[in-house]
Tab-separated table of C-alpha atoms and ligand atoms in Angstrom:
chain	number	residue	atom	x	y	z
D	1	MET	CA	-6.426	-47.078	33.785
D	2	THR	CA	-6.052	-43.879	36.212
D	3	SER	CA	-8.838	-45.036	38.305
D	4	LEU	CA	-6.840	-47.621	40.004
D	5	PRO	CA	-5.384	-46.906	43.127
D	6	ILE	CA	-1.592	-45.945	43.445
D	7	LEU	CA	0.586	-47.935	45.454
D	8	ASP	CA	3.951	-46.954	48.313
D	9	GLU	CA	6.698	-49.613	48.478
D	10	ALA	CA	6.118	-50.606	51.845
D	11	ALA	CA	2.612	-52.042	50.701
D	12	ALA	CA	4.582	-53.619	47.023
D	13	LEU	CA	6.973	-55.780	49.532
D	14	HIS	CA	6.749	-59.394	48.474
D	15	GLU	CA	8.841	-62.242	49.542
D	16	ALA	CA	11.044	-63.132	46.435
D	17	ARG	CA	11.547	-66.724	44.779
D	18	TRP	CA	14.842	-67.986	42.780
D	19	TRP	CA	17.485	-66.328	45.564
D	20	GLU	CA	19.847	-67.580	48.712
D	21	ARG	CA	21.665	-65.921	51.000
D	22	ASP	CA	25.279	-65.455	50.551
D	23	PRO	CA	27.766	-66.413	53.343
D	24	ASP	CA	28.663	-62.397	53.813
D	25	GLY	CA	25.107	-61.261	54.553
D	26	ARG	CA	24.448	-60.617	50.712
D	27	VAL	CA	21.549	-62.346	48.907
D	28	HIS	CA	22.654	-63.890	45.549
D	29	CYS	CA	19.591	-63.889	43.239
D	30	TYR	CA	19.517	-66.413	40.542
D	31	LEU	CA	16.313	-65.860	38.560
D	32	CYS	CA	18.342	-64.178	35.650
D	33	PRO	CA	22.086	-64.555	34.209
D	34	ARG	CA	23.114	-61.357	35.936
D	35	HIS	CA	23.128	-63.687	39.478
D	36	CYS	CA	22.967	-60.245	41.357
D	37	HIS	CA	24.514	-60.450	45.062
D	38	ILE	CA	22.825	-57.257	46.510
D	39	GLY	CA	23.487	-55.714	49.606
D	40	GLU	CA	21.265	-54.783	52.536
D	41	GLY	CA	19.140	-52.092	51.850
D	42	GLN	CA	20.542	-52.277	47.745
D	43	GLY	CA	18.601	-53.633	44.783
D	44	GLY	CA	20.125	-55.515	41.701
D	45	PHE	CA	20.574	-54.400	38.626
D	46	CYS	CA	16.617	-54.447	37.391
D	47	PHE	CA	16.130	-52.068	40.397
D	48	ILE	CA	12.961	-54.008	41.653
D	49	ARG	CA	14.194	-56.839	43.483
D	50	VAL	CA	15.554	-55.380	46.764
D	51	ASN	CA	17.439	-56.412	49.957
D	52	ARG	CA	15.954	-56.187	53.030
D	53	GLY	CA	17.024	-57.446	56.043
D	54	GLY	CA	18.857	-60.005	54.446
D	55	LYS	CA	15.875	-61.087	52.193
D	56	LEU	CA	14.855	-60.894	48.651
D	57	TYR	CA	11.791	-59.229	48.594
D	58	SER	CA	10.223	-58.165	44.435
D	59	LEU	CA	8.699	-54.626	44.517
D	60	GLY	CA	7.114	-55.117	41.234
D	61	TYR	CA	4.647	-57.836	42.543
D	62	GLY	CA	1.059	-56.725	42.326
D	63	ALA	CA	2.941	-53.109	41.064
D	64	PRO	CA	2.121	-52.202	37.140
D	65	ALA	CA	2.967	-49.425	36.100
D	66	ALA	CA	1.745	-49.585	33.003
D	67	LEU	CA	-1.618	-51.402	31.924
D	68	GLN	CA	-3.159	-51.218	27.999
D	69	VAL	CA	-5.035	-53.087	25.990
D	70	ASP	CA	-3.294	-54.064	23.024
D	71	PRO	CA	-3.680	-55.927	19.742
D	72	ILE	CA	-1.756	-59.016	19.804
D	73	GLU	CA	-0.131	-58.065	16.867
D	74	LYS	CA	1.592	-55.503	18.533
D	75	LYS	CA	3.490	-57.494	20.762
D	76	PRO	CA	4.147	-59.007	17.635
D	77	LEU	CA	2.542	-62.181	17.339
D	78	ASN	CA	1.141	-62.721	13.923
D	79	HIS	CA	0.269	-66.856	14.811
D	80	PHE	CA	-1.528	-66.400	17.482
D	81	LEU	CA	-5.410	-65.350	18.149
D	82	PRO	CA	-5.211	-62.908	15.052
D	83	GLY	CA	-7.838	-59.984	15.541
D	84	THR	CA	-7.735	-60.489	19.517
D	85	ARG	CA	-6.873	-58.045	22.187
D	86	VAL	CA	-4.239	-58.615	24.522
D	87	PHE	CA	-4.724	-57.075	28.485
D	88	SER	CA	-0.776	-56.084	28.802
D	89	LEU	CA	0.751	-54.901	31.892
D	90	GLY	CA	4.486	-53.605	32.661
D	91	THR	CA	6.581	-52.679	36.120
D	92	ALA	CA	9.619	-50.572	36.436
D	93	GLY	CA	12.709	-51.883	35.829
D	94	CYS	CA	14.850	-54.221	33.156
D	95	ASN	CA	17.690	-56.480	33.696
D	96	MET	CA	19.401	-55.281	30.336
D	97	GLY	CA	20.680	-52.338	29.421
D	98	CYS	CA	19.955	-51.523	26.297
D	99	PHE	CA	21.006	-48.073	24.716
D	100	PHE	CA	18.021	-48.119	22.190
D	101	CYS	CA	15.212	-49.139	24.909
D	102	GLN	CA	11.660	-47.211	23.536
D	103	ASN	CA	10.268	-48.030	27.089
D	104	TRP	CA	13.002	-46.318	29.025
D	105	ASP	CA	10.651	-44.398	31.032
D	106	ILE	CA	9.881	-47.437	32.944
D	107	SER	CA	12.388	-49.713	32.483
D	108	LYS	CA	15.076	-47.484	33.848
D	109	SER	CA	13.219	-46.054	36.499
D	110	HIS	CA	13.063	-47.094	40.377
D	111	GLN	CA	10.150	-48.198	41.888
D	112	ASP	CA	9.081	-44.854	43.481
D	113	GLN	CA	9.814	-43.178	39.971
D	114	VAL	CA	6.807	-44.734	38.057
D	115	ASN	CA	3.151	-44.470	39.126
D	116	ALA	CA	2.699	-47.959	40.431
D	117	ARG	CA	-1.162	-49.341	40.738
D	118	ASP	CA	-2.361	-51.595	43.578
D	119	VAL	CA	-3.634	-54.821	41.258
D	120	PRO	CA	-3.349	-57.600	42.751
D	121	PRO	CA	-2.837	-61.031	40.375
D	122	GLU	CA	-6.497	-62.141	40.497
D	123	ALA	CA	-7.871	-58.436	39.735
D	124	VAL	CA	-5.848	-59.200	36.260
D	125	PRO	CA	-8.204	-61.356	35.001
D	126	GLU	CA	-11.168	-59.266	35.794
D	127	LEU	CA	-10.018	-56.261	34.093
D	128	ALA	CA	-8.811	-58.091	30.919
D	129	LEU	CA	-12.158	-60.002	30.739
D	130	SER	CA	-13.988	-56.746	31.096
D	131	HIS	CA	-12.140	-54.902	28.527
D	132	GLY	CA	-12.800	-57.862	25.950
D	133	CYS	CA	-9.307	-59.701	25.658
D	134	ASP	CA	-8.603	-63.358	24.734
D	135	SER	CA	-5.357	-63.000	26.472
D	136	ILE	CA	-2.938	-61.007	29.061
D	137	ALA	CA	0.630	-60.302	28.251
D	138	PHE	CA	3.408	-59.477	30.262
D	139	THR	CA	5.401	-56.953	28.334
D	140	TYR	CA	6.815	-53.290	28.480
D	141	ASN	CA	9.435	-53.963	30.383
D	142	GLU	CA	10.965	-57.243	31.268
D	143	PRO	CA	8.602	-59.230	32.605
D	144	THR	CA	10.832	-62.515	33.511
D	145	ILE	CA	12.395	-59.804	36.528
D	146	TRP	CA	8.227	-59.930	38.198
D	147	GLY	CA	8.163	-63.754	37.606
D	148	GLU	CA	6.281	-64.254	41.117
D	149	TYR	CA	3.208	-62.036	40.127
D	150	ILE	CA	3.042	-63.385	36.361
D	151	ILE	CA	2.780	-66.963	38.017
D	152	ASP	CA	0.017	-65.898	40.545
D	153	ILE	CA	-1.911	-64.115	37.657
D	154	CYS	CA	-2.064	-67.520	35.689
D	155	ARG	CA	-2.908	-68.964	38.091
D	156	ALA	CA	-5.493	-67.129	38.799
D	157	ALA	CA	-6.603	-66.525	35.368
D	158	LYS	CA	-6.932	-70.923	34.901
D	159	SER	CA	-10.612	-70.724	35.035
D	160	SER	CA	-11.438	-67.790	33.130
D	161	GLY	CA	-9.938	-69.520	29.570
D	162	LEU	CA	-7.792	-66.463	29.008
D	163	LYS	CA	-4.284	-67.327	27.573
D	164	THR	CA	-1.099	-65.486	28.809
D	165	VAL	CA	1.713	-63.817	26.751
D	166	MET	CA	5.224	-63.310	27.916
D	167	VAL	CA	6.870	-60.605	25.272
D	168	SER	CA	10.308	-60.743	26.893
D	169	ASN	CA	14.207	-60.207	25.929
D	170	GLY	CA	14.777	-64.314	26.684
D	171	TYR	CA	17.348	-63.218	29.531
D	172	ILE	CA	16.575	-65.050	32.707
D	173	THR	CA	17.896	-69.120	34.357
D	174	ARG	CA	17.679	-72.680	33.685
D	175	GLU	CA	16.878	-72.826	37.030
D	176	ALA	CA	13.453	-70.414	36.719
D	177	PHE	CA	12.388	-71.027	33.192
D	178	HIS	CA	10.188	-73.878	33.502
D	179	ASP	CA	8.637	-72.321	36.785
D	180	ILE	CA	7.337	-69.169	34.622
D	181	TYR	CA	7.294	-70.992	31.415
D	182	ASP	CA	4.907	-73.732	32.796
D	183	TYR	CA	2.691	-71.535	32.750
D	184	ILE	CA	2.482	-69.340	29.529
D	185	ASP	CA	0.683	-70.181	25.963
D	186	ALA	CA	2.921	-67.903	23.525
D	187	ALA	CA	5.989	-65.692	23.771
D	188	ASN	CA	7.628	-63.278	21.441
D	189	ILE	CA	11.187	-63.259	22.424
D	190	ASP	CA	13.932	-60.578	21.071
D	191	LEU	CA	16.838	-61.686	19.794
D	192	LYS	CA	18.698	-58.462	19.750
D	193	ALA	CA	21.553	-59.357	17.423
D	194	PHE	CA	23.306	-62.054	16.687
D	195	THR	CA	26.780	-61.348	17.897
D	196	GLU	CA	28.217	-61.272	21.284
D	197	ASN	CA	29.837	-57.881	20.679
D	198	PHE	CA	26.203	-56.034	19.892
D	199	TYR	CA	25.001	-58.007	22.918
D	200	GLY	CA	27.607	-56.730	25.331
D	201	LYS	CA	28.262	-53.443	24.045
D	202	ILE	CA	24.681	-51.983	23.453
D	203	THR	CA	22.649	-54.293	25.858
D	204	LEU	CA	24.905	-55.244	28.947
D	205	THR	CA	24.479	-58.652	28.465
D	206	HIS	CA	25.513	-61.666	26.342
D	207	MET	CA	23.904	-63.331	23.516
D	208	GLN	CA	24.166	-67.290	25.051
D	209	PRO	CA	21.173	-67.360	27.407
D	210	VAL	CA	19.223	-65.375	24.831
D	211	LEU	CA	20.069	-68.351	22.552
D	212	ASP	CA	19.766	-70.626	25.489
D	213	THR	CA	16.028	-69.490	25.924
D	214	LEU	CA	15.085	-70.146	22.795
D	215	LEU	CA	16.151	-73.720	22.513
D	216	LEU	CA	14.038	-74.245	26.292
D	217	LEU	CA	11.276	-73.297	24.345
D	218	LYS	CA	11.509	-75.473	21.303
D	219	LYS	CA	12.849	-78.455	23.200
D	220	GLU	CA	11.218	-78.376	26.582
D	221	THR	CA	7.525	-76.455	26.181
D	222	PRO	CA	4.512	-76.408	24.331
D	223	VAL	CA	4.861	-72.770	24.198
D	224	TRP	CA	3.760	-70.695	20.410
D	225	PHE	CA	6.674	-68.528	20.114
D	226	GLU	CA	7.751	-65.854	17.702
D	227	ILE	CA	11.247	-64.068	17.593
D	228	THR	CA	11.365	-60.126	16.667
D	229	ASN	CA	15.467	-58.474	15.747
D	230	LEU	CA	15.016	-55.026	16.093
D	231	MET	CA	17.100	-53.807	13.489
D	232	ILE	CA	19.076	-50.786	14.131
D	233	PRO	CA	21.774	-48.818	11.309
D	234	THR	CA	24.985	-49.914	10.834
D	235	LEU	CA	24.980	-52.049	14.677
D	236	ASN	CA	23.155	-54.990	13.723
D	237	ASP	CA	21.685	-54.876	10.246
D	238	ASP	CA	25.210	-56.423	8.515
D	239	PRO	CA	23.693	-58.661	5.844
D	240	GLU	CA	26.051	-61.461	6.813
D	241	GLU	CA	24.994	-61.411	10.754
D	242	THR	CA	21.331	-61.990	9.210
D	243	ARG	CA	22.189	-64.366	7.334
D	244	LYS	CA	24.013	-66.168	10.305
D	245	LEU	CA	20.975	-65.615	12.603
D	246	ALA	CA	18.476	-66.968	10.111
D	247	GLY	CA	20.668	-70.034	9.718
D	248	TRP	CA	20.987	-70.681	13.883
D	249	ILE	CA	16.982	-69.871	13.686
D	250	LEU	CA	16.907	-72.788	10.845
D	251	GLU	CA	18.872	-75.537	12.613
D	252	ASN	CA	18.071	-75.285	15.704
D	253	LEU	CA	14.173	-74.332	15.694
D	254	GLY	CA	13.593	-74.925	12.704
D	255	ALA	CA	11.121	-73.026	9.377
D	256	ASP	CA	7.840	-72.369	11.020
D	257	VAL	CA	8.994	-70.172	13.528
D	258	PRO	CA	8.013	-66.697	12.709
D	259	LEU	CA	11.053	-63.600	12.509
D	260	HIS	CA	9.600	-60.114	12.692
D	261	PHE	CA	12.297	-57.903	11.403
D	262	THR	CA	11.516	-54.350	12.954
D	263	ALA	CA	12.581	-51.097	12.688
D	264	PHE	CA	14.338	-48.660	14.809
D	265	HIS	CA	13.628	-45.062	15.706
D	266	PRO	CA	16.423	-43.191	17.788
D	267	ASP	CA	15.403	-43.273	21.512
D	268	PHE	CA	16.768	-42.869	24.859
D	269	LYS	CA	20.908	-43.373	24.995
D	270	LEU	CA	20.506	-44.188	21.283
D	271	GLN	CA	19.774	-40.566	19.739
D	272	ASN	CA	22.720	-40.298	17.125
D	273	LYS	CA	21.143	-43.622	14.942
D	274	PRO	CA	18.844	-42.832	11.823
D	275	PRO	CA	15.780	-44.711	11.925
D	276	THR	CA	16.143	-48.324	9.909
D	277	PRO	CA	15.448	-47.529	6.190
D	278	PRO	CA	12.688	-49.828	4.645
D	279	GLU	CA	15.119	-51.647	2.162
D	280	THR	CA	16.843	-52.800	5.223
D	281	LEU	CA	13.798	-54.708	6.491
D	282	HIS	CA	13.142	-55.495	2.719
D	283	ARG	CA	16.727	-56.617	2.593
D	284	ALA	CA	16.899	-58.418	5.831
D	285	ARG	CA	13.496	-60.200	4.986
D	286	SER	CA	14.722	-62.035	1.871
D	287	ILE	CA	17.591	-63.256	3.148
D	288	ALA	CA	15.925	-65.024	5.948
D	289	ILE	CA	13.281	-66.455	3.311
D	290	GLU	CA	16.119	-67.605	0.833
D	291	ALA	CA	18.033	-68.720	3.929
D	292	GLY	CA	14.680	-70.918	4.458
D	293	LEU	CA	12.615	-69.032	6.752
D	294	ARG	CA	8.819	-69.893	5.809
D	295	TYR	CA	7.487	-66.954	7.985
D	296	VAL	CA	9.510	-63.344	8.001
D	297	TYR	CA	7.667	-60.335	8.628
D	298	GLU	CA	8.684	-56.670	9.182
D	299	GLY	CA	7.302	-54.309	11.605
D	300	ASN	CA	7.114	-50.836	12.573
D	301	ILE	CA	6.914	-49.513	9.044
D	302	VAL	CA	3.502	-49.830	6.383
D	303	THR	CA	4.289	-52.550	4.479
D	304	ASP	CA	2.755	-55.693	2.820
D	305	ALA	CA	5.148	-57.629	4.634
D	306	GLY	CA	3.555	-58.023	7.907
D	307	SER	CA	0.836	-60.077	6.192
D	308	THR	CA	0.898	-64.064	6.177
D	309	PHE	CA	1.656	-65.505	2.886
D	310	CYS	CA	1.160	-69.216	2.289
D	311	PRO	CA	4.526	-70.815	1.903
D	312	GLN	CA	3.583	-72.815	-0.794
D	313	CYS	CA	0.973	-71.151	-3.085
D	314	ASN	CA	1.442	-67.737	-2.087
D	315	LEU	CA	-1.510	-66.779	-1.228
D	316	ARG	CA	-2.225	-63.788	1.455
D	317	VAL	CA	-3.765	-65.948	3.568
D	318	ILE	CA	-4.377	-62.507	6.415
D	319	ARG	CA	-4.082	-59.351	5.554
D	320	ARG	CA	-3.044	-56.809	8.213
D	321	SER	CA	-2.558	-53.068	7.686
D	322	TRP	CA	-0.168	-52.068	10.608
D	323	HIS	CA	-1.404	-54.113	13.882
D	324	LYS	CA	-5.236	-54.469	12.205
D	325	VAL	CA	-6.249	-57.376	10.806
D	326	GLU	CA	-8.399	-56.455	7.720
D	327	GLU	CA	-8.797	-60.164	6.785
D	328	ASN	CA	-8.268	-63.716	7.421
D	329	LEU	CA	-8.469	-66.397	4.732
D	330	LEU	CA	-7.446	-69.062	6.872
D	331	ARG	CA	-10.150	-72.143	7.178
D	332	ASP	CA	-9.293	-74.681	10.318
D	333	GLY	CA	-5.584	-72.914	9.936
D	334	LYS	CA	-5.056	-73.912	6.246
D	335	CYS	CA	-4.940	-72.051	3.403
D	336	PRO	CA	-7.916	-72.039	1.647
D	337	ARG	CA	-6.423	-72.372	-1.741
D	338	CYS	CA	-3.802	-75.627	-1.455
D	339	SER	CA	-4.558	-76.730	2.075
D	340	GLN	CA	-1.335	-75.887	3.498
D	341	SER	CA	-1.296	-76.018	7.364
D	342	ILE	CA	-0.137	-72.660	8.605
D	343	PRO	CA	1.212	-73.230	12.297
D	344	GLY	CA	-0.056	-71.332	14.847
D	345	VAL	CA	-3.080	-71.044	17.106
D	346	TRP	CA	-5.906	-69.523	15.270
D	347	GLU	CA	-8.906	-69.921	16.768
D	348	LYS	CA	-10.390	-70.158	20.395
D	349	SER	CA	-12.615	-73.232	20.182
D	350	GLU	CA	-15.190	-74.924	22.798
D	351	GLY	CA	-14.463	-74.297	26.755
D	352	GLY	CA	-12.364	-71.503	26.311
D	353	GLN	CA	-9.607	-73.974	24.648
D	354	PHE	CA	-7.613	-72.845	21.367
D	355	SER	CA	-7.215	-75.049	18.670
D	356	GLU	CA	-3.587	-75.791	17.773
D	357	ARG	CA	-0.967	-76.320	15.017
D	358	GLU	CA	2.172	-77.964	15.173
D	359	ARG	CA	5.017	-76.340	13.737
Z	401	SF4	S1	16.108	-60.358	38.013
Z	401	SF4	FE1	17.103	-58.375	38.416
Z	401	SF4	S2	18.000	-58.888	40.976
Z	401	SF4	FE2	18.085	-60.967	39.721
Z	401	SF4	S3	20.049	-61.435	38.851
Z	401	SF4	FE3	18.236	-60.362	37.384
Z	401	SF4	S4	19.209	-57.948	37.710
Z	401	SF4	FE4	19.896	-59.488	39.152
C-alpha cells in the first residue's frame, strides 16, 4: 500500500490518554505496566509516546508503518471467522524488549526510522472494506501502545459491520484495559513462557501482568480470545513448564480456550538458537491435551495439527493447510457427525452481526 502518503513526526503528534504530570515536570504514562516517567523531549520505552512541552503525545496515531491484508488464521485465530481476510496494521515501537522479535524492523524502530503512512482512523474501515476484509487487526508491533488510534478506528468501524482484533503481548494496565478492549471482538494474546525468569531476561518485562490480562478477558469481557506460546529451544520448551502453562489455562480460563504452540526461527538477538524442531510442538500439544485443553494447535510448521478436531468424536471439522482453510464442515457451529458445539465465532449473519458460541 505504498500509494498512501508518508507522514512526518510533527504532523503525527496526537495528545495521548492514560498519563499524568509528575511533580518534577516529567509525565507518567500508565498505559502499560512499565509506568514510564518521561522527561521533556524524551520518549518512553516504546519510543512512540513522547513528552513534548510537558504533555504526553502518541506518535503512532494515524501513522501505521505496516499495512497488509492477511488470512485471519495468520494472527493466529482458528475459531474466529475462519477463511476470512483481515486488514492488518501496526506502527513503530513496542513495550516489550523480546530478543527473539520477528518484527524487529518496526518494533525496535523509532517513528522517524520507519515509512509511516498518513492513515486517519476513518480511512481504515474504508480500506478494509475495499480489500474485501471482514475484520481489522491491530498487530505486527504491540498495539496497546497506540491505543488511542485503535479506539478511534473501532469507533469509525462501528457501523461498517467490520470486527476488530487485537494481537497483543497482553502487557496493559487495569486502568487502560477496558478503554481499549471494550471495542474489541477477538484477541490473540502471546503467553511467551510460563516462568518469570524468561519474561525478565528475554522480554525485559514481567509475567504476572500478562496473566492478569488473560483473567480480565475471561472474567470481564465477551472478547473471543486465543493464546499463542512461541517455543524457543532450551528457553521455554521444558515439558514441565508446558504442563504448568496448560494447567494454569485449564484452571483459570477453561478447557475451551484455543492454545497455539508455534515454532521459533532465529531472528534479531536470538541467532544462536536453532529453529524449533516439529517434535517439540508435537510433545507440547500432547501435554496440553493430556492436561485437559480441547483445542490445541501447532503453527509455523507444516502440520495436521493446524486443523480443528471435534473433541467429542475426533472428526476433523476444519481442515487447514498452513494459513488456508481447505474445508469447513461445521454446521451452525456444530460437528456434523456428533452435533458437539465447537466454541467460537463462526460466521457473519444478517446485518453484519456475527453468530457466537459460548465457551
Ligand atoms: S506505553 Fe510506552 S510510554 Fe507508556 S508505560 Fe508503556 S512503554 Fe512506557
